[in-house]
Short mmCIF file of C-alpha atoms and ligand atoms in Angstrom, two decimals:
data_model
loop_
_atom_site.label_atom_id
_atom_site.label_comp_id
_atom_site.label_asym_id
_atom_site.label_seq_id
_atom_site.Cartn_x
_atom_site.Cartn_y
_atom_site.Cartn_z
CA UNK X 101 0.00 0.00 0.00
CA UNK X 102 1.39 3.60 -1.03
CA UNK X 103 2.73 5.51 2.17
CA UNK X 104 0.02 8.62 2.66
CA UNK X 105 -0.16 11.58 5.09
CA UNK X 106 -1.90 14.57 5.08
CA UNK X 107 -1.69 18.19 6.91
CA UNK X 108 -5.29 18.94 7.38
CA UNK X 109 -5.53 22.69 9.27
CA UNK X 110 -8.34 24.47 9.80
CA UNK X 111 -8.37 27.28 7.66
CA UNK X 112 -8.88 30.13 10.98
CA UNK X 113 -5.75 31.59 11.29
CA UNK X 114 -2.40 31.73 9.89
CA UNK X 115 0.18 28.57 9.54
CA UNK X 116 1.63 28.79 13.14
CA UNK X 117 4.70 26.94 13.91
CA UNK X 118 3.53 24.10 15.33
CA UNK X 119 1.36 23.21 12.30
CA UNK X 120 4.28 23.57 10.44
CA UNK X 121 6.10 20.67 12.46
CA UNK X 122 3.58 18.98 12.08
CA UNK X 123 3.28 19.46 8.67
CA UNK X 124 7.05 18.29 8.18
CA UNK X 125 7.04 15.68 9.80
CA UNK X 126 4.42 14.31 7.74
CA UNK X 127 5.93 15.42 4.29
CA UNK X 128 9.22 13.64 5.77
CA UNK X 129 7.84 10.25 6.70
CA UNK X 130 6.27 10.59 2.96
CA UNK X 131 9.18 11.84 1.56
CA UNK X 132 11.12 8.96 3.00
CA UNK X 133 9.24 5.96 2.53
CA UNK X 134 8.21 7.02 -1.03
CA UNK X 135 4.40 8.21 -1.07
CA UNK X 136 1.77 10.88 -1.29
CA UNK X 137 1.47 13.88 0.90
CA UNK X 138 -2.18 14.85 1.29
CA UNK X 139 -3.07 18.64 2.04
CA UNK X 140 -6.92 19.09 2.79
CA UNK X 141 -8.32 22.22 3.96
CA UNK X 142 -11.01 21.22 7.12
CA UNK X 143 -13.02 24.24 6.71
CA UNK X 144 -16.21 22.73 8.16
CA UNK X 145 -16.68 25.56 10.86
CA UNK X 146 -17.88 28.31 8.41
CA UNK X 147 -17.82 30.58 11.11
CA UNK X 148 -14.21 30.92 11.75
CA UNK X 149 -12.89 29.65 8.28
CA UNK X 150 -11.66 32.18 5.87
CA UNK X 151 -10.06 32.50 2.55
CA UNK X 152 -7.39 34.84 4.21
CA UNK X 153 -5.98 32.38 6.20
CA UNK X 154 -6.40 29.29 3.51
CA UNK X 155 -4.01 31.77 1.75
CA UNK X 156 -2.05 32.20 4.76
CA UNK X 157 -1.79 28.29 5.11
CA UNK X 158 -0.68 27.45 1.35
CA UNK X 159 1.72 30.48 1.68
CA UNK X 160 3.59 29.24 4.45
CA UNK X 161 3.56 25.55 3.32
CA UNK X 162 4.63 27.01 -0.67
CA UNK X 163 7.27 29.27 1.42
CA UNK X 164 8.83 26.17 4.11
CA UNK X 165 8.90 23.60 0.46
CA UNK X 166 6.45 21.28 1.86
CA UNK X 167 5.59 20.71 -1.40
CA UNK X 168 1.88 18.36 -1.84
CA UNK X 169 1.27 15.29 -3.69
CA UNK X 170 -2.50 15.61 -3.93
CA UNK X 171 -5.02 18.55 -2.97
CA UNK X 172 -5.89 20.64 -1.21
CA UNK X 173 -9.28 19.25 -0.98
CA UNK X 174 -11.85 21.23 0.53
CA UNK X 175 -13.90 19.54 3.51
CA UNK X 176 -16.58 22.14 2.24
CA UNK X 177 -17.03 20.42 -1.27
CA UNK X 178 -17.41 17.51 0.01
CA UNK X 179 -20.65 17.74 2.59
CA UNK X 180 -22.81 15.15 -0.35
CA UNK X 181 -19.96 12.61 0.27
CA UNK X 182 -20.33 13.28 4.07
CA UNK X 183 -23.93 12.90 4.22
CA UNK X 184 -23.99 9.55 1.97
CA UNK X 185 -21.36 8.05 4.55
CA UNK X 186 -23.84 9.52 7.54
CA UNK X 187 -26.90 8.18 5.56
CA UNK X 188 -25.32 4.75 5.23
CA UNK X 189 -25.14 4.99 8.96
CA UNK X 190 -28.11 5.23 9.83
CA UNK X 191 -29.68 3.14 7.63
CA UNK X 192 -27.36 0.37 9.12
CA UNK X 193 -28.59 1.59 12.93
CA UNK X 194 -25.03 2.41 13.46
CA UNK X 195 -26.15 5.79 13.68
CA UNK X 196 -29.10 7.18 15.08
CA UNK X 197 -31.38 10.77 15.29
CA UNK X 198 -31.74 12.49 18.50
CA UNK X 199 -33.49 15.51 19.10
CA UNK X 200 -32.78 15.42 23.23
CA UNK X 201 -33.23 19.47 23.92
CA UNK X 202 -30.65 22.04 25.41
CA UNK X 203 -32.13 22.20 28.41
CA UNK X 204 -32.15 18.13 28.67
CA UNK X 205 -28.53 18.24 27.53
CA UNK X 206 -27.73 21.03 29.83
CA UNK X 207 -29.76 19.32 33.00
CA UNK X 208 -27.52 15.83 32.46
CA UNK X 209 -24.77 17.31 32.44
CA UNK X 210 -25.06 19.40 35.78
CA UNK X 211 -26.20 16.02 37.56
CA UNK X 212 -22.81 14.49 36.12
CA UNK X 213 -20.55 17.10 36.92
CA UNK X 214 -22.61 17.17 40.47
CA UNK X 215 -22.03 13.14 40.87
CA UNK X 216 -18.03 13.95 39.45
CA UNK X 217 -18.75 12.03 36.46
CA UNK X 218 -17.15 13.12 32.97
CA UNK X 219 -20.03 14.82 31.09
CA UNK X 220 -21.62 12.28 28.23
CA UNK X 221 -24.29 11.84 26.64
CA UNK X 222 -26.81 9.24 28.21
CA UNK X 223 -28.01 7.25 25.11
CA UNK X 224 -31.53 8.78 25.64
CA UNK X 225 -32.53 8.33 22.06
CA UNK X 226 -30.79 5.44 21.39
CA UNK X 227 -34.20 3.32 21.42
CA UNK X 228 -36.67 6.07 20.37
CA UNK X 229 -38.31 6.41 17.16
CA UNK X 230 -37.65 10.17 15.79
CA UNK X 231 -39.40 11.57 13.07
CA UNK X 232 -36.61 13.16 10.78
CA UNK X 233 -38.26 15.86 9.23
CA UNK X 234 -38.50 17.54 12.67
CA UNK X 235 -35.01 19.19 13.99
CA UNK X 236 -32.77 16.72 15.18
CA UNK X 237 -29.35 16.15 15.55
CA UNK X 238 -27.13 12.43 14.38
CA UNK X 239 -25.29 10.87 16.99
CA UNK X 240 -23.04 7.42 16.12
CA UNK X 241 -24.08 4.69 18.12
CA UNK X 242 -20.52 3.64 19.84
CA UNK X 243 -19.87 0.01 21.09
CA UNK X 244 -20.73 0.18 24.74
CA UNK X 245 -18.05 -2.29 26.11
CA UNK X 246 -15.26 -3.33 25.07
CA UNK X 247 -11.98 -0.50 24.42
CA UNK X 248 -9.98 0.95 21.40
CA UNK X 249 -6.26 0.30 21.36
CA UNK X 250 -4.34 2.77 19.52
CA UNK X 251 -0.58 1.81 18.98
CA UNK X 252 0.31 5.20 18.67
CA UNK X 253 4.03 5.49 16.47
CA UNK X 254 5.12 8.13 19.23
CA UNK X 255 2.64 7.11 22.79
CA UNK X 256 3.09 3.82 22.34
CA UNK X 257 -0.11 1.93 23.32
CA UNK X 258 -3.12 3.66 24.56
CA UNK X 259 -6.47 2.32 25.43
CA UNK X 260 -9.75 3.87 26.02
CA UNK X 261 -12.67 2.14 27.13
CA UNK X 262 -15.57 2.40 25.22
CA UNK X 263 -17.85 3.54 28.52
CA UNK X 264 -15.47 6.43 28.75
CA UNK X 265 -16.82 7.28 25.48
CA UNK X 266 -20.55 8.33 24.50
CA UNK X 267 -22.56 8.80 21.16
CA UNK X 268 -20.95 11.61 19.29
CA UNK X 269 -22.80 13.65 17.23
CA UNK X 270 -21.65 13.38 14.05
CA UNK X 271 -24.23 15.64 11.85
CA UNK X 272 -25.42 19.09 13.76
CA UNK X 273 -29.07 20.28 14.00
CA UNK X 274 -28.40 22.61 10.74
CA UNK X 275 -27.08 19.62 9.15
CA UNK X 276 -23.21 20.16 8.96
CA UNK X 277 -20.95 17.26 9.46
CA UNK X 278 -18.86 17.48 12.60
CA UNK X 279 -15.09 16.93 12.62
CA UNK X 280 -14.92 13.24 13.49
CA UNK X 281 -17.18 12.35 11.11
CA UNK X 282 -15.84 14.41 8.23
CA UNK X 283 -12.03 13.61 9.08
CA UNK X 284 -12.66 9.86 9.53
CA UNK X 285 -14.38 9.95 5.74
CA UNK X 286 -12.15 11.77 4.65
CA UNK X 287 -8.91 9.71 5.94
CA UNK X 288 -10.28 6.40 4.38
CA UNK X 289 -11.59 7.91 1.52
CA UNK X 290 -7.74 9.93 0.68
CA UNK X 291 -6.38 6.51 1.58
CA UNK X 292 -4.82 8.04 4.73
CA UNK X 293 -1.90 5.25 5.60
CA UNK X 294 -0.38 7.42 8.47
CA UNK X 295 -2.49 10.30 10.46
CA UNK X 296 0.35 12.52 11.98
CA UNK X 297 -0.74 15.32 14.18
CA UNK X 298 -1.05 17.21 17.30
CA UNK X 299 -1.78 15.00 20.41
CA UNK X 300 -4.41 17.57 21.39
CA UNK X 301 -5.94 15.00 18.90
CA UNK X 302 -5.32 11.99 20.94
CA UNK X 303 -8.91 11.62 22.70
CA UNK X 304 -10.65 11.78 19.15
CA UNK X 305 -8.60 8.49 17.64
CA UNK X 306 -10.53 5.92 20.23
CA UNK X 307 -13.63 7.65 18.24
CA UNK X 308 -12.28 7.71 14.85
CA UNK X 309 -10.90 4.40 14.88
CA UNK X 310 -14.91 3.33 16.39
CA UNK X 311 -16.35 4.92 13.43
CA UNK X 312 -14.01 3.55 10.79
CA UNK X 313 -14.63 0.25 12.27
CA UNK X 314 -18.38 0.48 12.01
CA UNK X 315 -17.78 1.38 8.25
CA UNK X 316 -15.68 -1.51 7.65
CA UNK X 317 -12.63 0.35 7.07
CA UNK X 318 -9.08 -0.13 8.73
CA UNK X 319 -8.17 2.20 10.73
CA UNK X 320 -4.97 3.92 9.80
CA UNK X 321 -1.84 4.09 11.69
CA UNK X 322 -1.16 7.13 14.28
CA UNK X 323 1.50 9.44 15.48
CA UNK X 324 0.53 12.31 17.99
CA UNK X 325 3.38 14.32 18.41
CA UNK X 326 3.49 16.27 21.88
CA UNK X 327 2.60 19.81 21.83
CA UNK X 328 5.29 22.86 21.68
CA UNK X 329 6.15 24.86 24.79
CA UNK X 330 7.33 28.10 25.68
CA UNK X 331 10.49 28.99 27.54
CA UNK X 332 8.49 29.36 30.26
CA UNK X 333 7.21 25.27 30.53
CA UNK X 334 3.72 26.95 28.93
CA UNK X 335 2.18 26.21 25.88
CA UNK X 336 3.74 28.30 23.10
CA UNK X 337 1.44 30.81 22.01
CA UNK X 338 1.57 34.89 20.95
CA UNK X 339 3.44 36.19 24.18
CA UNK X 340 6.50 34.22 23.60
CA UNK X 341 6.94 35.85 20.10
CA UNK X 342 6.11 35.15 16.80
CA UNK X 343 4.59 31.93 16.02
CA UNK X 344 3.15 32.73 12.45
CA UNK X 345 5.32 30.87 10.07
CA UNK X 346 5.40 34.04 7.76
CA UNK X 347 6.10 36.42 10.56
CA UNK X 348 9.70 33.97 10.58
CA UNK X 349 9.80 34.89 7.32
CA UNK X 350 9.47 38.70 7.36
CA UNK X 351 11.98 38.45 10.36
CA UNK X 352 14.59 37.39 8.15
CA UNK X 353 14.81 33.57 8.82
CA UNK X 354 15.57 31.29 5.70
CA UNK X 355 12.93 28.35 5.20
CA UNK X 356 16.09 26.09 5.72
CA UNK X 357 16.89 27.31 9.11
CA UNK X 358 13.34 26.94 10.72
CA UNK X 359 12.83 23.75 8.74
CA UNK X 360 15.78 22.70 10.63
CA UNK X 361 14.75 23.77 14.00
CA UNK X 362 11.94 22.22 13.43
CA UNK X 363 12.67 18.59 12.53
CA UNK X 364 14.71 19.21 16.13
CA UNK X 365 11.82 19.81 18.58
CA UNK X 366 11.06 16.54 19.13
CA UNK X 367 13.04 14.19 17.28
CA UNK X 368 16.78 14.36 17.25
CA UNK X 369 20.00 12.03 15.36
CA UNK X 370 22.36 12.01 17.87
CA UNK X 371 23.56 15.26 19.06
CA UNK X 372 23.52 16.25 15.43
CA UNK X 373 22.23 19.77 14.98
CA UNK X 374 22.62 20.93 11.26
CA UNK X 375 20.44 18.63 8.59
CA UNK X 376 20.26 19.21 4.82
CA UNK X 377 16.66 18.82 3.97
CA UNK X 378 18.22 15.11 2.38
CA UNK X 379 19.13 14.41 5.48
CA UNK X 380 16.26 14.73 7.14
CA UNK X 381 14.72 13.07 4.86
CA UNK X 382 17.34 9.95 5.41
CA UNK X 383 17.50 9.85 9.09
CA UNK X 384 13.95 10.77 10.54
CA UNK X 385 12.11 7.84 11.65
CA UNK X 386 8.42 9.49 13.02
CA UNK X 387 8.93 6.44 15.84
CA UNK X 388 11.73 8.30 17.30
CA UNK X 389 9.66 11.71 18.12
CA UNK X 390 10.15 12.12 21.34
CA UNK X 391 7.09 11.78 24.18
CA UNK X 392 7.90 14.62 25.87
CA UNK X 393 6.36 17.95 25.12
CA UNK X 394 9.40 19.95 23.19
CA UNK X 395 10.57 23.81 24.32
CA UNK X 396 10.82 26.88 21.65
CA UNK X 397 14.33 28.67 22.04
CA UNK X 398 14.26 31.66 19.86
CA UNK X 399 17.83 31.86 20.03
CA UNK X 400 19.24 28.40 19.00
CA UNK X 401 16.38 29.17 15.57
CA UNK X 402 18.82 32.52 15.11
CA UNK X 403 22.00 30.55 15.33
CA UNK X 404 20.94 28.05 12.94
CA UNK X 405 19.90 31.21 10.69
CA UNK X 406 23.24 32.34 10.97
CA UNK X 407 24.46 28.89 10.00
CA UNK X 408 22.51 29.08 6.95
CA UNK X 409 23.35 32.81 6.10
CA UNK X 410 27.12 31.66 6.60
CA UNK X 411 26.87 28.25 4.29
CA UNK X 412 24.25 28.38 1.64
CA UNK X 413 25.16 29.55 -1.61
CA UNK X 414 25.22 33.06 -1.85
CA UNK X 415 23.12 33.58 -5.05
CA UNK X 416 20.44 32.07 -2.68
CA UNK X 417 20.72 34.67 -0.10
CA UNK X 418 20.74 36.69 -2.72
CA UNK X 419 17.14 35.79 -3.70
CA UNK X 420 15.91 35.72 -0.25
CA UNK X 421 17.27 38.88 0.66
CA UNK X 422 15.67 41.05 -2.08
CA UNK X 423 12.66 41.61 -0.50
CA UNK X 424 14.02 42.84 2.72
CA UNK X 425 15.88 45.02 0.57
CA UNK X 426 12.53 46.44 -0.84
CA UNK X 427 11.16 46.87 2.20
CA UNK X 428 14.01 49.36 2.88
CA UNK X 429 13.17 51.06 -0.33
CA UNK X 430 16.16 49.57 -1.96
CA UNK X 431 16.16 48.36 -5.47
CA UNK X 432 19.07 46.17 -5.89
CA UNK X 433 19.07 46.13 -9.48
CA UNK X 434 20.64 50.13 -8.59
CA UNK X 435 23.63 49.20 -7.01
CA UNK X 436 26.46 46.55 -7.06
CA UNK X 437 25.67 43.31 -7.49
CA UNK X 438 23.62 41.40 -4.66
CA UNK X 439 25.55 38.44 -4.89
CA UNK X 440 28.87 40.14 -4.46
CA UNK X 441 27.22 42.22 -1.65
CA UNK X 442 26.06 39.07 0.05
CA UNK X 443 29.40 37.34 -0.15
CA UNK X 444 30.99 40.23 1.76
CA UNK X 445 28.46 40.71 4.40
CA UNK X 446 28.01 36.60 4.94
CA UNK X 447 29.82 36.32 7.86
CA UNK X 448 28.06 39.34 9.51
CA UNK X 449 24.29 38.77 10.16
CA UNK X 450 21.88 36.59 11.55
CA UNK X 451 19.11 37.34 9.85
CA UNK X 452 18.30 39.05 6.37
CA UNK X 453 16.92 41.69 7.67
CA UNK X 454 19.90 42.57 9.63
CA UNK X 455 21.83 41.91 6.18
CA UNK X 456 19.53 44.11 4.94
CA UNK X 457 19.98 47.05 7.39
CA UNK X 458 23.70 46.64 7.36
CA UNK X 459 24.17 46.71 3.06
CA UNK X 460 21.74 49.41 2.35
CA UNK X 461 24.67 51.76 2.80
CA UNK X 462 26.12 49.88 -0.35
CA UNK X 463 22.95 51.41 -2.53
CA UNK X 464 21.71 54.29 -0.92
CA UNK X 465 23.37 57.13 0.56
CA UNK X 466 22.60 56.99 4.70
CA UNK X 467 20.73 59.44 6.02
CA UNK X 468 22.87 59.71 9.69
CA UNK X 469 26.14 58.11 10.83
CA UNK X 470 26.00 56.01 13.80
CA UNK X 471 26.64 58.03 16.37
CA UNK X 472 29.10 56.86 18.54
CA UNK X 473 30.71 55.80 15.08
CA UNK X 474 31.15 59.31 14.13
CA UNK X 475 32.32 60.46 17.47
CA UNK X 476 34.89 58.28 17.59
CA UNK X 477 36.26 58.37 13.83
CA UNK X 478 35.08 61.83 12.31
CA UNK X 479 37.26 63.70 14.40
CA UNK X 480 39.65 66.72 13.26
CA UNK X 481 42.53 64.78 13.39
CA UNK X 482 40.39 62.65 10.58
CA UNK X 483 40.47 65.50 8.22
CA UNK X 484 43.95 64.91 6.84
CA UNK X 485 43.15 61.41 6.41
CA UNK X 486 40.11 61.82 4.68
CA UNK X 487 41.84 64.61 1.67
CA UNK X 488 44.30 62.77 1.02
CA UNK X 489 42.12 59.92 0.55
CA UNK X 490 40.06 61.57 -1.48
CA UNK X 491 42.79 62.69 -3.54
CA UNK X 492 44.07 59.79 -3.99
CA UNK X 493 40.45 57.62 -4.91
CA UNK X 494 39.53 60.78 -7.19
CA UNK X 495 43.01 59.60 -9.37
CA UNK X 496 42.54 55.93 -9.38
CA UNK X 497 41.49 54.73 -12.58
CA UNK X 498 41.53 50.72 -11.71
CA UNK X 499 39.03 50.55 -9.15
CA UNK X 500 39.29 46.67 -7.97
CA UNK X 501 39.50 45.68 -4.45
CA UNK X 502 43.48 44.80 -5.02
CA UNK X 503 44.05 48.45 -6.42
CA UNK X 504 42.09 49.50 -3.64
CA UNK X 505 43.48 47.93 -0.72
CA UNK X 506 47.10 48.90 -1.77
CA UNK X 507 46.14 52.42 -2.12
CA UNK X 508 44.98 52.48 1.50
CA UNK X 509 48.13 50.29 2.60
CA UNK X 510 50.07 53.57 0.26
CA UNK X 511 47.96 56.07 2.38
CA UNK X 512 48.76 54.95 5.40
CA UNK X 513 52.72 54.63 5.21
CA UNK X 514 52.82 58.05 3.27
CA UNK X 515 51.23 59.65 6.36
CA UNK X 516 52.98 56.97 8.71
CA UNK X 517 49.99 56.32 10.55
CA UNK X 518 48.29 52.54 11.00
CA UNK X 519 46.30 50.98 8.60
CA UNK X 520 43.42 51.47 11.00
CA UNK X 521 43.75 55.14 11.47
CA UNK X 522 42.90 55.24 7.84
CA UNK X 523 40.30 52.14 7.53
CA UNK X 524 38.35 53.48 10.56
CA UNK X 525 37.44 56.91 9.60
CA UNK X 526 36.95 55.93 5.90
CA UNK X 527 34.96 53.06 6.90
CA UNK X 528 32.72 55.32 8.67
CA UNK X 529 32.40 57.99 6.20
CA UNK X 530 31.41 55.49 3.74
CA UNK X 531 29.09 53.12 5.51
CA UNK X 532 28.23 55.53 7.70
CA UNK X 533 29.06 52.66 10.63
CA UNK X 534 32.16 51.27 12.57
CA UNK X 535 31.70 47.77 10.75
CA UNK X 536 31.42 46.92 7.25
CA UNK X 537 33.21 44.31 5.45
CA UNK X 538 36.95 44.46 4.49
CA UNK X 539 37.38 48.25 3.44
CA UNK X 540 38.88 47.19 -0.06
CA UNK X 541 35.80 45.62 -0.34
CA UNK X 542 33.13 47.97 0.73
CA UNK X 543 34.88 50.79 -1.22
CA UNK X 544 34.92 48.64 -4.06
CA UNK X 545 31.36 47.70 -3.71
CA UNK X 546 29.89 51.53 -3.47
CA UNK X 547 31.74 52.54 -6.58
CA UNK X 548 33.76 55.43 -7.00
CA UNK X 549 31.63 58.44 -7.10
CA UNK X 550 29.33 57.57 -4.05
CA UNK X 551 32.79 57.29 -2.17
CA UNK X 552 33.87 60.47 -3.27
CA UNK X 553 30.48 62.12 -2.34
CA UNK X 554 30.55 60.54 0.93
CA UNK X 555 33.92 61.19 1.67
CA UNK X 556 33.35 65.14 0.94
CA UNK X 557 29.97 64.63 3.30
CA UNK X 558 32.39 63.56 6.10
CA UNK X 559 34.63 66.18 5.43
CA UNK X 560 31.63 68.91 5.76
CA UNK X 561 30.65 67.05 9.18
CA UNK X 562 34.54 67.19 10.70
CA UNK X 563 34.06 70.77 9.91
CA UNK X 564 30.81 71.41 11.17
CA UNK X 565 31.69 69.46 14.33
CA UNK X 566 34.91 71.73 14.64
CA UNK X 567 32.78 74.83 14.74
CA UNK X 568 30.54 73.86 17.11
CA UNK X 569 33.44 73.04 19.63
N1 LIG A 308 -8.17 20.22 11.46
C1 LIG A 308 -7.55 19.77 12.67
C2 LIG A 308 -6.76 20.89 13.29
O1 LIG A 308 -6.40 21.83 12.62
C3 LIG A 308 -6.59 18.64 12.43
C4 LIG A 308 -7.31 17.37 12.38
C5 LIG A 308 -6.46 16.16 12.20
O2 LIG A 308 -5.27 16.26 11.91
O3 LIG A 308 -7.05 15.11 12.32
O4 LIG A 308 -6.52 20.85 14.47
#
């Protein structure tokens, strides 16, 4: 039988990171054993479903690679198919029409809660003929005795007793499937070999896998993978940070790095930390996820960024850095090339948009020097420096990093200072900033005439600065 899993979200909100873990891990066992990676769009609860954040969903997916075999399928085409399988049901008496009122439903459940039972439903109309043209509700008749093993790929076995569990309803008063019904049809009917998700799903298997069995279908095989905390032992959500996918994304993070971090919270290869996406795909084994809820540490996600931002290939960074570029008003198509840029500045951030911030000087004029920059380096004493620099960059007529760096080296030894007394100031009055790559580099990189303009800038500042002294 061909290996499938599917990422089903519900389409009321944006791709958060924990969907997207789960989401990998399901495109990896696929990806691994050779099979199809489902991606169906559960947007029964019209309420709260909305295109927005189906777009969100197949953004983030498109943006991480998770790339689908089949789908999406909409759960919201597919209500005929639903009611057929609920029809079929009934007409079996594995299902059954109740039309027990609120307040009946409401009174039970006090006297439960009141005796410290768990809330259920009693099985009222179990027995009772209801006419179904008037409002009613359809609840599945589960087995009464007897339990549900689930050899879970990551809990091991769990059983639930079928007393603990009561007659679900699996079509609503207005007629809309509910989620057990509609995911269990759907998982036999997609072929569904491996169900890999959250273990906030865990209590709905025992009733999934009752429900497949009264259909005649196998059940398929299931992996709940423990929930994500916060550094604080809490569940991750908003007030540890950002936990839309595409927030990572507009923070600078490559889809490499948080892939990686990923595939780590909750499943590791020894104390292996870096994994090429082929890697991954080779070594994870979803029976190795760890039990164990797993904790979100912002800070080991940055260091793999910087990882990444050190080793991919730079026309890559390239790519994935234009846009932060743009949103800095920067076209890079108006300035040297990104690629070169990116080499030189590789070593230097941890995310784009701090490459960003730090290379804009290389096509735009800045607006202000760093501060403490300037008060350091664009001191009188700098104004020599500076003239004779410019002098000597206004001549030059091979302007290559080598040519470059030896005139500097030349500068320095004619006005017997250290290399640094010249690199500093220049570096500043060009980048407007104590750190920039190699100054043969930057200078090379801004191109003559922007030097010379920004060298005369600095030259107008040291002058300003001496008048105001
Ligand atoms: N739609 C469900 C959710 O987003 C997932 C259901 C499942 O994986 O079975 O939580």
């Amino acid at each position: 039988m061909t290996t499938k899993t599917r990422f089903a979200p519900s389409p009321t909100g944006y791709l958060h990171v924990g969907g997207a873990r789960t989401a990998l891990f399901s495109w990896l066992h696929v990806r691994k054993h050779g099979g199809k990676f489902v991606l169906r769009i559960e947007d029964t609860d019209l309420e709260r479903s909305t295109a927005e954040s189906v777009n969100a969903i197949l953004e983030g997916i498109t943006w991480l690679g998770l790339e689908y075999d089949e789908g999406p399928f909409y759960q919201t085409q597919r209500f005929d198919r639903y009611n057929k399988v609920i029809q079929e049901l009934i007409d079996q008496d594995l299902a059954y029409y109740c039309d027990c009122p609120k307040e009946r439903l409401e009174s039970l459940r006090e006297q439960q809660m009141q005796r410290k039972e768990k809330p259920r439903y009693d099985g009222h109309c179990r027995a009772r003929q209801i006419d179904p043209e008037k409002p009613h509700v359809v609840r599945f008749r589960n087995p009464l005795e007897g339990g549900v093993v689930v050899d879970d790929l990551v809990r091991g076995r769990v059983i639930f007793r079928n007393e603990e569990l009561d007659d679900l309803v699996i079509r609503r008063t207005d007629g809309s499937p509910t989620y057990n019904l509609t995911v269990v049809v759907d998982d036999s009917d997609m072929e569904i070999t491996h169900v890999i998700r959250g273990d906030d799903h865990l209590n709905n298997t025992p009733r999934q896998i009752n429900i497949l069995q009264a259909l005649g279908k196998t059940p398929p095989r299931y992996a709940h993978v423990p929930m994500i905390l916060g550094d604080d032992g809490s569940r991750l959500s908003k007030r540890h940070g950002a936990l839309s996918v595409m927030e990572y994304r507009k923070q600078g993070i490559l889809p490499e790095a948080l892939l990686n971090y990923l595939v780590r919270l909750g499943w590791s290869h020894g104390d292996q930390e870096i994994f090429s996406l082929d890697e991954m795909i080779e070594l994870f084994d979803i029976e190795e996820v760890n039990r164990a809820a797993s904790t979100f540490n912002n800070d080991k996600l940055l260091w793999l960024n910087q990882h990444y931002i050190k080793h991919d290939d730079p026309a890559r960074i390239a790519h994935l850095l234009s846009p932060h570029l743009g949103d800095l008003d920067i076209d890079p198509a108006s300035g040297p090339n990104l690629v070169d840029v990116v080499i030189a500045q590789q070593e230097r951030a941890r995310t784009l948009v701090e490459m960003a911030e730090i290379s804009a000087f290389f096509y735009k004029d800045f607006d202000a020097y760093d501060e403490k920059a300037a008060r350091k380096h664009l001191r009188p004493v700098a104004r020599d420096v500076l003239e004779r620099v410019r002098h000597v960059l206004a001549e030059m007529t091979v302007w290559t990093p080598e040519s470059l760096h030896q005139a500097v080296v030349d500068i320095a030894e004619s006005l017997e200072l250290k290399l640094g007394k010249v690199a500093q100031p220049l570096r500043v009055a060009i980048a407007g900033r104590a750190a920039s790559p190699g100054i043969d580099v930057t200078l090379h990189l801004v191109g003559q005439q922007a030097c010379l303009r920004r060298i005369d800038k600095a030259l107008n500042y040291i002058a300003q600065r001496a008048t105001e002294n």
